[in-house]
PDB file of C-alpha atoms in Angstrom:
ATOM      1  CA  VAL A   1      39.093 -25.332 -19.232  1.00 70.00           C
ATOM      2  CA  GLN A   2      38.000 -25.183 -15.586  1.00 78.00           C
ATOM      3  CA  ARG A   3      40.065 -22.046 -15.006  1.00 84.00           C
ATOM      4  CA  LEU A   4      38.418 -20.445 -18.008  1.00 85.00           C
ATOM      5  CA  ILE A   5      34.953 -21.301 -16.693  1.00 84.00           C
ATOM      6  CA  ILE A   6      35.810 -19.995 -13.221  1.00 84.00           C
ATOM      7  CA  SER A   7      37.228 -16.824 -14.763  1.00 87.00           C
ATOM      8  CA  ILE A   8      34.056 -16.278 -16.794  1.00 84.00           C
ATOM      9  CA  ILE A   9      31.858 -16.839 -13.727  1.00 85.00           C
ATOM     10  CA  LYS A  10      33.915 -14.343 -11.716  1.00 88.00           C
ATOM     11  CA  MET A  11      33.659 -11.756 -14.491  1.00 90.00           C
ATOM     12  CA  LYS A  12      29.888 -12.211 -14.721  1.00 89.00           C
ATOM     13  CA  LEU A  13      29.547 -11.921 -10.954  1.00 89.00           C
ATOM     14  CA  ILE A  14      31.638  -8.748 -10.905  1.00 91.00           C
ATOM     15  CA  ASN A  15      29.582  -7.285 -13.768  1.00 89.00           C
ATOM     16  CA  PHE A  16      26.368  -8.129 -11.918  1.00 89.00           C
ATOM     17  CA  ILE A  17      27.590  -6.481  -8.717  1.00 91.00           C
ATOM     18  CA  VAL A  18      28.729  -3.385 -10.616  1.00 92.00           C
ATOM     19  CA  CYS A  19      25.335  -3.125 -12.332  1.00 90.00           C
ATOM     20  CA  CYS A  20      23.503  -3.475  -9.009  1.00 84.00           C
ATOM     21  CA  LEU A  21      25.654  -0.775  -7.442  1.00 89.00           C
ATOM     22  CA  ALA A  22      25.073   1.507 -10.429  1.00 87.00           C
ATOM     23  CA  VAL A  23      21.307   1.072 -10.135  1.00 83.00           C
ATOM     24  CA  LEU A  24      21.428   1.801  -6.415  1.00 79.00           C
ATOM     25  CA  LEU A  25      23.505   4.928  -6.965  1.00 81.00           C
ATOM     26  CA  ILE A  26      21.409   6.256  -9.850  1.00 80.00           C
ATOM     27  CA  THR A  27      17.979   5.792  -8.295  1.00 72.00           C
ATOM     28  CA  GLY A  28      16.872   8.104  -5.531  1.00 68.00           C
ATOM     29  CA  PRO A  29      15.139   7.151  -2.336  1.00 67.00           C
ATOM     30  CA  VAL A  30      11.377   6.788  -2.406  1.00 65.00           C
ATOM     31  CA  THR A  31       9.732   7.916   0.798  1.00 69.00           C
ATOM     32  CA  ALA A  32       6.312   9.378   0.021  1.00 74.00           C
ATOM     33  CA  GLY A  33       4.440   6.052  -0.184  1.00 79.00           C
ATOM     34  CA  PRO A  34       3.503   6.036   3.520  1.00 84.00           C
ATOM     35  CA  ILE A  35       2.395   9.664   3.277  1.00 87.00           C
ATOM     36  CA  ALA A  36       0.162   8.882   0.298  1.00 87.00           C
ATOM     37  CA  ALA A  37      -1.290   5.899   2.148  1.00 89.00           C
ATOM     38  CA  GLY A  38      -2.016   8.057   5.196  1.00 92.00           C
ATOM     39  CA  VAL A  39      -3.859  10.592   3.056  1.00 93.00           C
ATOM     40  CA  CYS A  40      -5.797   7.764   1.429  1.00 94.00           C
ATOM     41  CA  TYR A  41      -6.735   6.218   4.797  1.00 95.00           C
ATOM     42  CA  ALA A  42      -7.896   9.622   6.046  1.00 96.00           C
ATOM     43  CA  GLY A  43     -10.061  10.032   2.954  1.00 96.00           C
ATOM     44  CA  CYS A  44     -11.621   6.610   3.494  1.00 96.00           C
ATOM     45  CA  ALA A  45     -12.341   7.448   7.124  1.00 96.00           C
ATOM     46  CA  ALA A  46     -13.960  10.771   6.202  1.00 97.00           C
ATOM     47  CA  VAL A  47     -16.234   9.073   3.694  1.00 96.00           C
ATOM     48  CA  VAL A  48     -17.298   6.296   6.073  1.00 96.00           C
ATOM     49  CA  VAL A  49     -18.029   8.839   8.827  1.00 96.00           C
ATOM     50  CA  ALA A  50     -20.241  10.767   6.395  1.00 96.00           C
ATOM     51  CA  CYS A  51     -21.913   7.542   5.273  1.00 96.00           C
ATOM     52  CA  PHE A  52     -22.705   6.503   8.846  1.00 96.00           C
ATOM     53  CA  ALA A  53     -23.964  10.023   9.625  1.00 96.00           C
ATOM     54  CA  ALA A  54     -26.261   9.907   6.600  1.00 95.00           C
ATOM     55  CA  ALA A  55     -27.701   6.667   7.992  1.00 94.00           C
ATOM     56  CA  GLY A  56     -28.207   8.323  11.397  1.00 95.00           C
ATOM     57  CA  PHE A  57     -25.350   6.650  13.273  1.00 95.00           C
ATOM     58  CA  THR A  58     -21.952   7.685  14.611  1.00 95.00           C
ATOM     59  CA  PHE A  59     -19.013   5.776  13.150  1.00 94.00           C
ATOM     60  CA  GLY A  60     -16.979   3.957  15.773  1.00 91.00           C
ATOM     61  CA  THR A  61     -19.805   3.630  18.282  1.00 94.00           C
ATOM     62  CA  VAL A  62     -21.955   1.012  16.572  1.00 93.00           C
ATOM     63  CA  PRO A  63     -21.479  -2.679  17.507  1.00 93.00           C
ATOM     64  CA  GLY A  64     -20.613  -5.083  14.710  1.00 90.00           C
ATOM     65  CA  ALA A  65     -23.866  -7.018  15.071  1.00 92.00           C
ATOM     66  CA  GLN A  66     -25.875  -3.848  14.492  1.00 93.00           C
ATOM     67  CA  ILE A  67     -23.746  -2.935  11.475  1.00 92.00           C
ATOM     68  CA  ALA A  68     -24.524  -6.333   9.966  1.00 91.00           C
ATOM     69  CA  ALA A  69     -28.261  -5.925  10.717  1.00 94.00           C
ATOM     70  CA  VAL A  70     -28.680  -2.482   9.130  1.00 94.00           C
ATOM     71  CA  PRO A  71     -28.219  -2.689   5.336  1.00 94.00           C
ATOM     72  CA  ALA A  72     -27.071   0.933   4.983  1.00 94.00           C
ATOM     73  CA  LEU A  73     -24.353   0.421   7.594  1.00 94.00           C
ATOM     74  CA  ALA A  74     -23.315  -2.875   6.035  1.00 94.00           C
ATOM     75  CA  GLY A  75     -22.894  -1.073   2.714  1.00 95.00           C
ATOM     76  CA  CYS A  76     -20.874   1.717   4.350  1.00 96.00           C
ATOM     77  CA  ASN A  77     -18.688  -0.826   6.098  1.00 94.00           C
ATOM     78  CA  ALA A  78     -18.126  -2.850   2.914  1.00 95.00           C
ATOM     79  CA  ALA A  79     -17.195   0.273   0.955  1.00 95.00           C
ATOM     80  CA  PHE A  80     -14.832   1.277   3.759  1.00 96.00           C
ATOM     81  CA  GLY A  81     -13.095  -2.100   3.535  1.00 95.00           C
ATOM     82  CA  VAL A  82     -12.678  -1.784  -0.232  1.00 95.00           C
ATOM     83  CA  CYS A  83     -11.331   1.756   0.143  1.00 95.00           C
ATOM     84  CA  GLU A  84      -8.836   0.729   2.848  1.00 94.00           C
ATOM     85  CA  ALA A  85      -7.652  -2.186   0.701  1.00 93.00           C
ATOM     86  CA  ALA A  86      -7.092   0.172  -2.225  1.00 92.00           C
ATOM     87  CA  CYS A  87      -4.909   2.354   0.003  1.00 92.00           C
ATOM     88  CA  VAL A  88      -2.393  -0.471   0.278  1.00 90.00           C
ATOM     89  CA  ALA A  89      -1.514   0.238  -3.360  1.00 86.00           C
ATOM     90  CA  ALA A  90      -0.640   3.810  -2.385  1.00 83.00           C
ATOM     91  CA  LEU A  91       1.557   2.467   0.386  1.00 83.00           C
ATOM     92  CA  LEU A  92       3.452   0.099  -1.895  1.00 82.00           C
ATOM     93  CA  THR A  93       3.686   2.264  -5.017  1.00 79.00           C
ATOM     94  CA  PRO A  94       6.975   4.143  -5.347  1.00 75.00           C
ATOM     95  CA  THR A  95       6.141   7.824  -4.980  1.00 71.00           C
ATOM     96  CA  PRO A  96       8.934  10.393  -5.374  1.00 68.00           C
TER      97      PRO A  96
END
């Protein structure tokens, strides 16, 4: 009975390994996720630069305390954070 159980376990393990190898051989590599994330990050940066410019400031040169004090800049900064967080999905999503 023990030999039968061991034999069944070995067969299941071999079947599992064969299935894993088949999946790895059938699926192709996915490499465009980082490219999509880079495009997304660039888009976010372009929008936040335009937002800061519309408020009369230059993005990257304003201290954090001033950003928090000016409501328009705080809104730009918050939207930038949301946009950057959404780009993580582009990084992690398989893109052929």
